[in-house]
Amino acid sequence: MSGWRHPARLVVLAFLAATAAGTALFMLPVAAEPGRSTGLLTALFTAVSGITGTGLAVVDTGAHWSTFGEVVLLVLCQIGGFGIMTMASVLALLVSHRLGLHMQLTVKTETNTLNLGHVRRVIAGVVTISLAVEAIGAAVLATRFWLGYDMTLGRALYEGVFHAVSAFNSVGLALYPDNLMRFATDPWICLPVVAVAVTGGLGFPVLFEILRGRSRRRGRWSLHTKITVPVYLGLIAVGTLVVLTVEWSKAGTLGPYGVGEKLLIGLFHGAMPGTAGFNTIDIAQLQPATMLVHDVLMFIGGGSAGTTGGIKVTTFALIAFVLLAEVRAEPSVHVMGRKISAEVQRQAVTVALLGVGVVMTATMILLATTQFRLDDVLFETTSAFGGVGMSTGITAKLPPVAQLVIIVLMFIGRVGSITLVSALALRERRRRYELPEERPIVG
Amino acid sequence: MSGWRHPARLVVLAFLAATAAGTALFMLPVAAEPGRSTGLLTALFTAVSGITGTGLAVVDTGAHWSTFGEVVLLVLCQIGGFGIMTMASVLALLVSHRLGLHMQLTVKTETNTLNLGHVRRVIAGVVTISLAVEAIGAAVLATRFWLGYDMTLGRALYEGVFHAVSAFNSVGLALYPDNLMRFATDPWICLPVVAVAVTGGLGFPVLFEILRGRSRRRGRWSLHTKITVPVYLGLIAVGTLVVLTVEWSKAGTLGPYGVGEKLLIGLFHGAMPGTAGFNTIDIAQLQPATMLVHDVLMFIGGGSAGTTGGIKVTTFALIAFVLLAEVRAEPSVHVMGRKISAEVQRQAVTVALLGVGVVMTATMILLATTQFRLDDVLFETTSAFGGVGMSTGITAKLPPVAQLVIIVLMFIGRVGSITLVSALALRERRRRYELPEERPIVG
Ligand SMILES: [K+]
Ligand SMILES: [K+]
């Protein structure tokens, strides 16, 4: 379980290979508009931003890239979203299997090994669910674009498909320079986008379990689903409440809107930090308190084996359960009738604290190499780590070293936690001898 | 071990009682300069700031308080520093004893119980060490004030004692409106202040062990001392390097100074976030990157049972060891030839993450109730939590609710971690039945 045969390293390799291919394609003269050329750093940044579904941009997407370049970007987003869902699900399967636990993600087989059949089943499931959700979302959006706006049926269909794909894969790219701000008060656009984005953000294991309805018939969902669904929705509710409370009467954001419109925008912006990162109000106008809450939600991200980055909802929830058990003097962590092993507790803490370390280090480098202040920089770094792609507008102004830091952050945010956890869980644990204990003073 | 008989609650009660007494004294008309009066919130803020040795102020200390008021403040600082060292040491003793481990802090006794003799020994040790270090520091400083500045011997002695006491107890109050900025380039003032402040910040258990030389003669220091000393000095080195690197040529801070002076100021400001919080350059002029590093160092604080706040050096180090062991696939955490129990690991994680939660919550409240930006607000909240008392100048401008938040932060930062850990460690752990394990997906 070491060396390059480790499955977690295969995931990293796959993403690196796709990044290299995307970078090369972006550097082709045909990828840029006539008269423009693309340097290595810009091409690399755009490739990683696309593959990780982040959507941060150092050049104006519409103005810089040719149609060919835009198609490359879209394909990278689609490959990235599909790839992460598949690979993260397979890794989760491997981990569950190795630990001898109930195989949540696949129909039980007679044999007790993970074979190509399982992987095929995961791929088939991801493709089916992705296309189905995107199709439904695209149909609803296209209908609205066609009936409610001055579009031909063909254009409306294209826009519907584009934004549904962008939402489900947590990309957050829109076909308008102001993202989705012009649709801020249209529930027929905003609500389908939120629904599709949240569905993609829940992650394949949860979607698979909910949609096949099998576990439910047997009387219960897996613990993973029982944690992810309420915590994810709860985080969206917290985000919504904060946006509404803080921004309600602010002139640059919710102030000009009516009560119903405020509620719609509030829900949209409560959901976006943990999902696709679209925006219907100006991010640069957000209050510092709203930004800090966004930072936290973006850092957490969405469900495991979903299309978002971050440390993931279950990691956050497990840490909360661990703290609760510790403060309540309970020697083991019990959640919804199940025990959380010490190993899983340690993994959650490791993922979260290493994530904090990575984001803080990146933030310090950006602060030291730019003139921007902490509000904007922390927003940028957590947005990159969480694969969200919201920005207060500093991305294109970053010097090369800072752009490199953002590239690394996007990469770590997308593949870091899944590869780390699977590497932790799949490795061999052995120690030849134990030392005597000693207790330093804590606190 | 529950209810108000719990020793950790006694510590909280003692601090609350001292706070109440201090608040009442500050509200007396005689405590303020003629023509000024003191409201409840200002009196409470000042009392908590003094008892916790933080030194944040909502009124101009020299202009608002009468000599009587200033004496009350000094006495509160002294009681607070003395009290926290004593009580935290006794709690640590209780914890060590309960866990059946080597009693690091006292000479071994025939009986195996913690009795009044131990407590007396701790108090005697704290008094002896405090007075000795303060006396040495005061002598050096007074000599310099007398010979190098235009002071009478009496004035020089008073200033020496004042600043030595302020440094050892991590208060950071100076007798000058610009704190110690006028002495920025005087190594005979700055170096003794750093030495005394770092000594106080190491904490009583470390000082006791080093000074009595007993453990060393037996061949080794306790793990607590072996962790605290290098990590604390390492954090100071990191702070110094960051200040020097980032501020070297900045006009508002190190720019105007010569190389030797820059090094002196860098060392001073590398040490102060984890100790007393004096300043020799203008805090409001620090670069955002320097401020963020200060935030981290202030959050960590100093050694256990020392005069600083924060989560403490060992807590930070233990978490680093836990992460390192986890990433290295080591099933147990071994540090310097000793094993760290799972219980202690959990306590360290709990203290640190609850600390993060408290500081983040306070930061959000301050952001939502003021117009200040994240740089200034996070600096203020981590400074309060760490009992440091550095500020970019926003303290006096905070609205009442934000002042209350800072009061709570100072209190939690000072007594929170020691009471939490001793409560965690001393409680009874029992669970009647165990549930089956289930593994949610992490990351
Ligand atoms: K995104
Ligand atoms: K202080």
CSV table of C-alpha atoms in Angstrom, one decimal, chain A residues 44-437:
chain,number,residue,atom,x,y,z
A,44,LEU,CA,-2.2,26.4,-15.8
A,45,PHE,CA,-4.5,28.6,-13.5
A,46,THR,CA,-7.4,28.2,-15.9
A,47,ALA,CA,-6.9,24.5,-16.3
A,48,VAL,CA,-6.8,23.9,-12.5
A,49,SER,CA,-9.7,26.2,-11.9
A,50,GLY,CA,-11.8,24.3,-14.5
A,51,ILE,CA,-10.8,20.8,-13.4
A,52,THR,CA,-11.5,21.6,-9.8
A,53,GLY,CA,-14.7,23.3,-10.7
A,54,THR,CA,-13.7,26.4,-8.9
A,55,GLY,CA,-14.3,29.0,-11.5
A,56,LEU,CA,-11.8,31.6,-10.3
A,57,ALA,CA,-10.3,33.4,-13.3
A,58,VAL,CA,-7.2,35.5,-13.9
A,59,VAL,CA,-8.4,36.7,-17.3
A,60,ASP,CA,-11.9,37.8,-18.5
A,61,THR,CA,-13.3,34.4,-19.6
A,62,GLY,CA,-15.5,35.9,-22.4
A,63,ALA,CA,-13.0,38.4,-23.7
A,64,HIS,CA,-9.8,36.3,-23.5
A,65,TRP,CA,-10.8,32.8,-24.6
A,66,SER,CA,-12.0,31.8,-28.1
A,67,THR,CA,-15.0,29.5,-28.5
A,68,PHE,CA,-12.5,26.6,-28.7
A,69,GLY,CA,-11.0,27.8,-25.4
A,70,GLU,CA,-14.4,28.0,-23.8
A,71,VAL,CA,-15.3,24.5,-24.9
A,72,VAL,CA,-12.0,23.2,-23.5
A,73,LEU,CA,-12.9,24.9,-20.2
A,74,LEU,CA,-16.4,23.4,-20.1
A,75,VAL,CA,-15.1,20.0,-20.9
A,76,LEU,CA,-12.5,20.3,-18.2
A,77,CYS,CA,-15.2,21.2,-15.7
A,78,GLN,CA,-17.3,18.3,-16.8
A,79,ILE,CA,-14.4,15.8,-16.6
A,80,GLY,CA,-13.4,17.2,-13.3
A,81,GLY,CA,-16.8,17.0,-11.7
A,82,PHE,CA,-17.4,13.5,-13.1
A,83,GLY,CA,-13.9,12.3,-12.2
A,84,ILE,CA,-14.0,13.5,-8.7
A,85,MET,CA,-17.4,12.0,-8.0
A,86,THR,CA,-16.3,8.6,-9.5
A,87,MET,CA,-12.9,8.5,-7.9
A,88,ALA,CA,-13.9,9.7,-4.5
A,89,SER,CA,-16.8,7.2,-4.4
A,90,VAL,CA,-14.5,4.3,-5.4
A,91,LEU,CA,-11.9,5.4,-2.8
A,92,ALA,CA,-14.7,5.6,-0.2
A,93,LEU,CA,-15.8,2.1,-1.2
A,94,LEU,CA,-12.2,0.8,-0.9
A,95,VAL,CA,-12.0,2.3,2.6
A,96,SER,CA,-15.3,1.0,3.7
A,97,HIS,CA,-14.4,-2.4,2.3
A,98,ARG,CA,-11.0,-2.5,3.9
A,99,LEU,CA,-12.5,-1.7,7.2
A,100,GLY,CA,-14.9,-4.6,6.8
A,101,LEU,CA,-18.0,-2.5,7.2
A,102,HIS,CA,-21.3,-2.5,5.4
A,103,MET,CA,-20.8,-1.6,1.7
A,104,GLN,CA,-23.1,1.3,1.4
A,105,LEU,CA,-22.5,2.2,-2.2
A,106,THR,CA,-23.1,-1.0,-4.1
A,107,VAL,CA,-25.5,-3.8,-4.2
A,108,LYS,CA,-24.0,-6.6,-2.0
A,109,THR,CA,-22.1,-9.2,-3.9
A,110,GLU,CA,-21.3,-12.8,-3.0
A,111,THR,CA,-17.6,-12.2,-3.0
A,112,ASN,CA,-16.0,-9.9,-0.4
A,113,THR,CA,-13.6,-8.1,-2.7
A,114,LEU,CA,-13.8,-4.9,-4.6
A,115,ASN,CA,-13.7,-5.8,-8.3
A,116,LEU,CA,-14.1,-4.1,-11.6
A,117,GLY,CA,-17.9,-4.7,-11.3
A,118,HIS,CA,-18.1,-2.4,-8.4
A,119,VAL,CA,-16.2,0.3,-10.2
A,120,ARG,CA,-18.4,0.0,-13.3
A,121,ARG,CA,-21.5,0.2,-11.1
A,122,VAL,CA,-20.2,3.4,-9.5
A,123,ILE,CA,-19.4,4.9,-12.9
A,124,ALA,CA,-22.8,3.9,-14.2
A,125,GLY,CA,-24.5,5.4,-11.1
A,126,VAL,CA,-22.6,8.7,-11.4
A,127,VAL,CA,-23.3,9.1,-15.1
A,128,THR,CA,-27.0,8.2,-14.6
A,129,ILE,CA,-27.6,10.5,-11.7
A,130,SER,CA,-25.5,13.4,-13.1
A,131,LEU,CA,-27.3,13.3,-16.5
A,132,ALA,CA,-30.7,12.9,-14.9
A,133,VAL,CA,-30.3,15.8,-12.5
A,134,GLU,CA,-28.7,18.0,-15.2
A,135,ALA,CA,-31.5,17.1,-17.6
A,136,ILE,CA,-34.3,18.0,-15.2
A,137,GLY,CA,-32.5,21.2,-14.2
A,138,ALA,CA,-31.8,22.1,-17.8
A,139,ALA,CA,-35.5,21.5,-18.8
A,140,VAL,CA,-36.8,23.8,-16.1
A,141,LEU,CA,-34.3,26.5,-16.8
A,142,ALA,CA,-34.7,26.3,-20.5
A,143,THR,CA,-38.5,26.6,-20.2
A,144,ARG,CA,-38.0,29.7,-18.1
A,145,PHE,CA,-35.4,31.2,-20.4
A,146,TRP,CA,-37.7,30.5,-23.4
A,147,LEU,CA,-41.0,31.8,-21.9
A,148,GLY,CA,-39.7,34.5,-19.6
A,149,TYR,CA,-36.9,36.1,-21.6
A,150,ASP,CA,-36.4,37.1,-25.2
A,151,MET,CA,-34.7,33.9,-26.3
A,152,THR,CA,-35.1,31.5,-29.2
A,153,LEU,CA,-35.9,27.9,-28.1
A,154,GLY,CA,-32.4,26.9,-29.2
A,155,ARG,CA,-30.7,29.6,-27.2
A,156,ALA,CA,-32.9,28.9,-24.2
A,157,LEU,CA,-32.0,25.2,-24.4
A,158,TYR,CA,-28.3,26.0,-24.6
A,159,GLU,CA,-28.5,28.3,-21.7
A,160,GLY,CA,-30.5,25.8,-19.7
A,161,VAL,CA,-28.0,23.0,-20.3
A,162,PHE,CA,-25.0,25.3,-19.7
A,163,HIS,CA,-26.2,26.6,-16.3
A,164,ALA,CA,-27.5,23.2,-15.2
A,165,VAL,CA,-24.2,21.5,-15.9
A,166,SER,CA,-22.4,24.5,-14.3
A,167,ALA,CA,-24.6,24.2,-11.2
A,168,PHE,CA,-24.5,20.4,-10.8
A,169,ASN,CA,-20.7,20.2,-11.1
A,170,SER,CA,-20.3,23.1,-8.7
A,171,VAL,CA,-18.5,25.2,-11.3
A,172,GLY,CA,-20.5,28.4,-10.9
A,173,LEU,CA,-19.6,29.8,-14.3
A,174,ALA,CA,-22.5,31.7,-16.0
A,175,LEU,CA,-22.9,33.1,-19.5
A,176,TYR,CA,-23.1,36.7,-18.2
A,177,PRO,CA,-20.4,39.1,-17.2
A,178,ASP,CA,-22.3,39.8,-13.9
A,179,ASN,CA,-22.8,36.0,-13.3
A,180,LEU,CA,-26.5,35.6,-12.4
A,181,MET,CA,-27.1,39.0,-10.9
A,182,ARG,CA,-29.7,39.9,-13.6
A,183,PHE,CA,-31.8,37.0,-12.4
A,184,ALA,CA,-31.5,37.9,-8.7
A,185,THR,CA,-35.3,38.3,-8.3
A,186,ASP,CA,-36.4,35.5,-10.6
A,187,PRO,CA,-37.3,32.4,-8.5
A,188,TRP,CA,-37.8,30.3,-11.7
A,189,ILE,CA,-34.1,30.7,-12.4
A,190,CYS,CA,-32.7,30.9,-8.8
A,191,LEU,CA,-34.5,28.1,-7.2
A,192,PRO,CA,-33.7,25.5,-9.9
A,193,VAL,CA,-30.1,26.5,-9.8
A,194,VAL,CA,-30.0,26.1,-6.0
A,195,ALA,CA,-31.7,22.8,-6.2
A,196,VAL,CA,-29.4,21.4,-8.9
A,197,ALA,CA,-26.3,22.8,-7.1
A,198,VAL,CA,-27.3,21.4,-3.7
A,199,THR,CA,-28.0,18.0,-5.3
A,200,GLY,CA,-24.6,17.9,-6.8
A,201,GLY,CA,-23.0,19.1,-3.6
A,202,LEU,CA,-24.6,16.3,-1.5
A,203,GLY,CA,-22.2,13.9,-3.1
A,204,PHE,CA,-22.8,10.6,-5.0
A,205,PRO,CA,-23.0,8.2,-2.0
A,206,VAL,CA,-25.9,10.2,-0.5
A,207,LEU,CA,-27.7,10.7,-3.9
A,208,PHE,CA,-27.3,7.0,-4.7
A,209,GLU,CA,-28.7,5.9,-1.4
A,210,ILE,CA,-31.6,8.4,-1.5
A,211,LEU,CA,-32.5,7.7,-5.1
A,212,ARG,CA,-32.4,3.9,-5.1
A,213,GLY,CA,-34.6,4.0,-2.0
A,214,ARG,CA,-33.1,0.6,-1.0
A,215,SER,CA,-31.7,1.4,2.4
A,216,ARG,CA,-34.8,3.3,3.3
A,217,ARG,CA,-36.9,0.3,2.6
A,218,ARG,CA,-34.7,-1.7,4.9
A,219,GLY,CA,-35.6,0.8,7.5
A,220,ARG,CA,-32.7,3.2,7.7
A,221,TRP,CA,-30.2,5.3,5.9
A,222,SER,CA,-26.5,4.9,6.4
A,223,LEU,CA,-24.9,7.1,9.0
A,224,HIS,CA,-23.1,9.0,6.3
A,225,THR,CA,-26.4,10.1,4.7
A,226,LYS,CA,-28.1,10.7,8.1
A,227,ILE,CA,-25.3,13.1,8.9
A,228,THR,CA,-24.7,14.8,5.6
A,229,VAL,CA,-28.3,15.7,4.7
A,230,PRO,CA,-29.3,17.6,7.9
A,231,VAL,CA,-25.9,19.2,8.5
A,232,TYR,CA,-25.6,20.4,4.9
A,233,LEU,CA,-29.1,21.8,4.9
A,234,GLY,CA,-28.4,23.3,8.3
A,235,LEU,CA,-25.3,25.0,7.1
A,236,ILE,CA,-27.3,26.5,4.2
A,237,ALA,CA,-29.9,27.7,6.6
A,238,VAL,CA,-27.2,29.4,8.8
A,239,GLY,CA,-25.7,31.0,5.7
A,240,THR,CA,-29.2,32.3,4.6
A,241,LEU,CA,-29.9,33.6,8.1
A,242,VAL,CA,-26.6,35.5,8.3
A,243,VAL,CA,-27.0,37.0,4.8
A,244,LEU,CA,-30.5,38.1,5.6
A,245,THR,CA,-29.6,39.5,9.1
A,246,VAL,CA,-26.4,41.3,8.1
A,247,GLU,CA,-27.3,42.5,4.6
A,248,TRP,CA,-31.0,43.2,5.0
A,249,SER,CA,-30.8,47.0,4.7
A,250,LYS,CA,-27.4,47.5,3.2
A,251,ALA,CA,-27.5,49.6,0.0
A,252,GLY,CA,-24.9,47.6,-2.0
A,253,THR,CA,-26.6,44.2,-1.4
A,254,LEU,CA,-30.1,43.5,-0.2
A,255,GLY,CA,-31.2,47.0,0.6
A,256,PRO,CA,-32.9,47.9,-2.7
A,257,TYR,CA,-35.0,44.7,-2.8
A,258,GLY,CA,-38.5,43.9,-1.5
A,259,VAL,CA,-39.0,41.4,1.3
A,260,GLY,CA,-39.7,38.4,-0.9
A,261,GLU,CA,-36.8,39.3,-3.1
A,262,LYS,CA,-34.5,39.6,-0.1
A,263,LEU,CA,-35.6,36.1,1.0
A,264,LEU,CA,-34.9,34.7,-2.4
A,265,ILE,CA,-31.4,36.3,-2.6
A,266,GLY,CA,-30.7,35.3,1.0
A,267,LEU,CA,-31.5,31.6,0.3
A,268,PHE,CA,-29.4,31.7,-2.9
A,269,HIS,CA,-26.4,33.2,-1.2
A,270,GLY,CA,-26.8,30.9,1.8
A,271,ALA,CA,-26.6,27.9,-0.5
A,272,MET,CA,-23.8,29.1,-2.8
A,273,PRO,CA,-20.7,29.1,-0.5
A,274,GLY,CA,-21.2,25.3,0.0
A,275,THR,CA,-22.0,24.6,-3.6
A,276,ALA,CA,-21.4,26.2,-7.0
A,277,GLY,CA,-20.4,29.8,-6.1
A,278,PHE,CA,-22.8,31.6,-8.4
A,279,ASN,CA,-23.7,35.1,-7.2
A,280,THR,CA,-26.9,37.2,-7.6
A,281,ILE,CA,-25.5,40.2,-5.6
A,282,ASP,CA,-22.2,41.9,-5.8
A,283,ILE,CA,-19.6,39.9,-3.8
A,284,ALA,CA,-17.4,42.9,-3.4
A,285,GLN,CA,-20.2,44.7,-1.6
A,286,LEU,CA,-20.7,42.1,1.1
A,287,GLN,CA,-20.3,43.2,4.8
A,288,PRO,CA,-17.2,41.8,6.6
A,289,ALA,CA,-19.4,39.6,8.9
A,290,THR,CA,-21.1,38.0,5.9
A,291,MET,CA,-17.7,37.4,4.3
A,292,LEU,CA,-16.4,35.7,7.4
A,293,VAL,CA,-19.4,33.4,7.5
A,294,HIS,CA,-18.9,32.7,3.8
A,295,ASP,CA,-15.3,31.9,4.6
A,296,VAL,CA,-16.3,29.2,7.1
A,297,LEU,CA,-19.0,27.7,4.8
A,298,MET,CA,-16.6,27.7,1.8
A,299,PHE,CA,-13.9,26.0,3.9
A,300,ILE,CA,-16.3,23.3,4.9
A,301,GLY,CA,-17.7,22.7,1.4
A,302,GLY,CA,-20.3,20.1,0.6
A,303,GLY,CA,-20.8,16.3,0.9
A,304,SER,CA,-18.1,13.7,0.5
A,305,ALA,CA,-17.6,12.4,-3.1
A,306,GLY,CA,-19.6,15.4,-4.3
A,307,THR,CA,-18.6,18.2,-6.7
A,308,THR,CA,-17.4,20.7,-4.1
A,309,GLY,CA,-14.0,21.1,-2.4
A,310,GLY,CA,-13.3,21.9,1.2
A,311,ILE,CA,-13.0,19.6,4.2
A,312,LYS,CA,-16.6,18.3,3.7
A,313,VAL,CA,-19.8,18.4,5.7
A,314,THR,CA,-19.2,15.0,7.5
A,315,THR,CA,-15.7,16.1,8.6
A,316,PHE,CA,-17.1,19.2,10.2
A,317,ALA,CA,-20.0,17.3,11.8
A,318,LEU,CA,-17.7,14.6,13.2
A,319,ILE,CA,-15.5,17.2,14.8
A,320,ALA,CA,-18.5,18.8,16.4
A,321,PHE,CA,-19.6,15.4,17.7
A,322,VAL,CA,-16.1,14.7,19.0
A,323,LEU,CA,-16.1,18.0,20.9
A,324,LEU,CA,-19.6,17.4,22.2
A,325,ALA,CA,-18.7,14.0,23.5
A,326,GLU,CA,-15.5,15.3,25.1
A,327,VAL,CA,-17.2,18.2,26.9
A,328,ARG,CA,-19.9,15.8,28.0
A,329,ALA,CA,-17.3,13.5,29.5
A,330,GLU,CA,-18.4,10.6,27.2
A,331,PRO,CA,-15.4,8.3,26.6
A,332,SER,CA,-16.6,7.3,23.1
A,333,VAL,CA,-18.4,9.2,20.4
A,334,HIS,CA,-21.9,8.0,19.7
A,335,VAL,CA,-24.0,9.5,16.9
A,336,MET,CA,-27.5,8.5,16.0
A,337,GLY,CA,-27.2,5.1,17.5
A,338,ARG,CA,-23.7,4.3,16.1
A,339,LYS,CA,-20.2,4.6,17.5
A,340,ILE,CA,-17.5,6.6,15.7
A,341,SER,CA,-14.2,4.8,15.9
A,342,ALA,CA,-11.2,6.6,17.3
A,343,GLU,CA,-9.5,6.1,13.9
A,344,VAL,CA,-12.3,8.0,12.1
A,345,GLN,CA,-12.2,10.8,14.7
A,346,ARG,CA,-8.5,11.2,14.2
A,347,GLN,CA,-8.9,11.4,10.4
A,348,ALA,CA,-11.6,14.1,10.7
A,349,VAL,CA,-9.4,16.1,13.0
A,350,THR,CA,-6.4,15.7,10.7
A,351,VAL,CA,-8.3,16.7,7.6
A,352,ALA,CA,-9.7,19.8,9.3
A,353,LEU,CA,-6.6,21.0,11.0
A,354,LEU,CA,-4.3,20.4,8.0
A,355,GLY,CA,-6.9,22.3,6.0
A,356,VAL,CA,-6.7,25.2,8.4
A,357,GLY,CA,-2.9,25.0,8.2
A,358,VAL,CA,-3.0,25.1,4.4
A,359,VAL,CA,-5.4,28.0,4.2
A,360,MET,CA,-3.6,30.0,6.8
A,361,THR,CA,-0.2,29.5,5.2
A,362,ALA,CA,-1.7,30.5,1.8
A,363,THR,CA,-3.3,33.5,3.4
A,364,MET,CA,-0.1,34.7,4.9
A,365,ILE,CA,1.8,34.3,1.6
A,366,LEU,CA,-0.9,36.3,-0.2
A,367,LEU,CA,-0.9,39.0,2.5
A,368,ALA,CA,2.9,39.3,2.3
A,369,THR,CA,3.0,39.4,-1.5
A,370,THR,CA,0.0,41.8,-2.2
A,371,GLN,CA,-1.4,45.0,-0.8
A,372,PHE,CA,-4.9,43.4,-0.1
A,373,ARG,CA,-6.3,43.2,3.3
A,374,LEU,CA,-7.3,40.1,5.3
A,375,ASP,CA,-11.0,40.3,4.4
A,376,ASP,CA,-10.4,40.0,0.7
A,377,VAL,CA,-7.5,37.6,0.9
A,378,LEU,CA,-9.1,35.1,3.3
A,379,PHE,CA,-12.2,35.1,1.1
A,380,GLU,CA,-10.0,34.3,-1.9
A,381,THR,CA,-8.1,31.5,-0.2
A,382,THR,CA,-11.2,29.8,1.3
A,383,SER,CA,-13.0,30.2,-2.0
A,384,ALA,CA,-10.1,28.5,-3.8
A,385,PHE,CA,-9.8,25.7,-1.1
A,386,GLY,CA,-13.5,25.1,-1.2
A,387,GLY,CA,-13.7,25.1,-5.0
A,388,VAL,CA,-16.3,27.8,-4.8
A,389,GLY,CA,-14.9,30.5,-7.0
A,390,MET,CA,-16.5,33.5,-5.5
A,391,SER,CA,-14.1,36.5,-5.3
A,392,THR,CA,-14.2,40.1,-4.3
A,393,GLY,CA,-12.4,40.8,-7.5
A,394,ILE,CA,-8.7,40.4,-6.6
A,395,THR,CA,-7.9,37.2,-8.5
A,396,ALA,CA,-6.7,38.9,-11.7
A,397,LYS,CA,-4.6,41.4,-9.8
A,398,LEU,CA,-2.6,38.7,-7.9
A,399,PRO,CA,1.1,38.5,-8.7
A,400,PRO,CA,2.5,35.2,-10.1
A,401,VAL,CA,3.6,33.8,-6.8
A,402,ALA,CA,0.1,34.4,-5.3
A,403,GLN,CA,-1.5,32.9,-8.4
A,404,LEU,CA,0.6,29.8,-7.9
A,405,VAL,CA,-0.6,29.6,-4.3
A,406,ILE,CA,-4.2,29.8,-5.4
A,407,ILE,CA,-3.5,27.0,-7.9
A,408,VAL,CA,-2.1,24.8,-5.2
A,409,LEU,CA,-5.0,25.6,-2.9
A,410,MET,CA,-7.6,24.7,-5.6
A,411,PHE,CA,-5.8,21.4,-6.2
A,412,ILE,CA,-5.5,20.5,-2.5
A,413,GLY,CA,-9.0,21.6,-1.8
A,414,ARG,CA,-10.4,19.3,-4.4
A,415,VAL,CA,-8.3,16.2,-4.1
A,416,GLY,CA,-6.5,16.8,-0.8
A,417,SER,CA,-9.0,15.5,1.7
A,418,ILE,CA,-10.1,12.4,-0.3
A,419,THR,CA,-6.6,11.3,-1.0
A,420,LEU,CA,-5.4,12.1,2.5
A,421,VAL,CA,-8.2,10.2,4.2
A,422,SER,CA,-8.0,7.1,1.9
A,423,ALA,CA,-4.3,7.1,2.3
A,424,LEU,CA,-4.7,7.3,6.1
A,425,ALA,CA,-7.4,4.6,6.1
A,426,LEU,CA,-5.8,2.2,3.7
A,427,ARG,CA,-2.3,2.2,5.1
A,428,GLU,CA,-0.9,-0.4,7.4
A,429,ARG,CA,-0.8,0.5,11.0
A,430,ARG,CA,1.9,-1.2,12.9
A,431,ARG,CA,4.4,-0.3,15.7
A,432,ARG,CA,6.9,-2.6,17.1
A,433,TYR,CA,7.0,-1.4,20.6
A,434,GLU,CA,5.1,1.0,22.9
A,435,LEU,CA,6.7,3.6,25.0
A,436,PRO,CA,5.6,4.6,28.6
A,437,GLU,CA,3.0,7.3,28.8
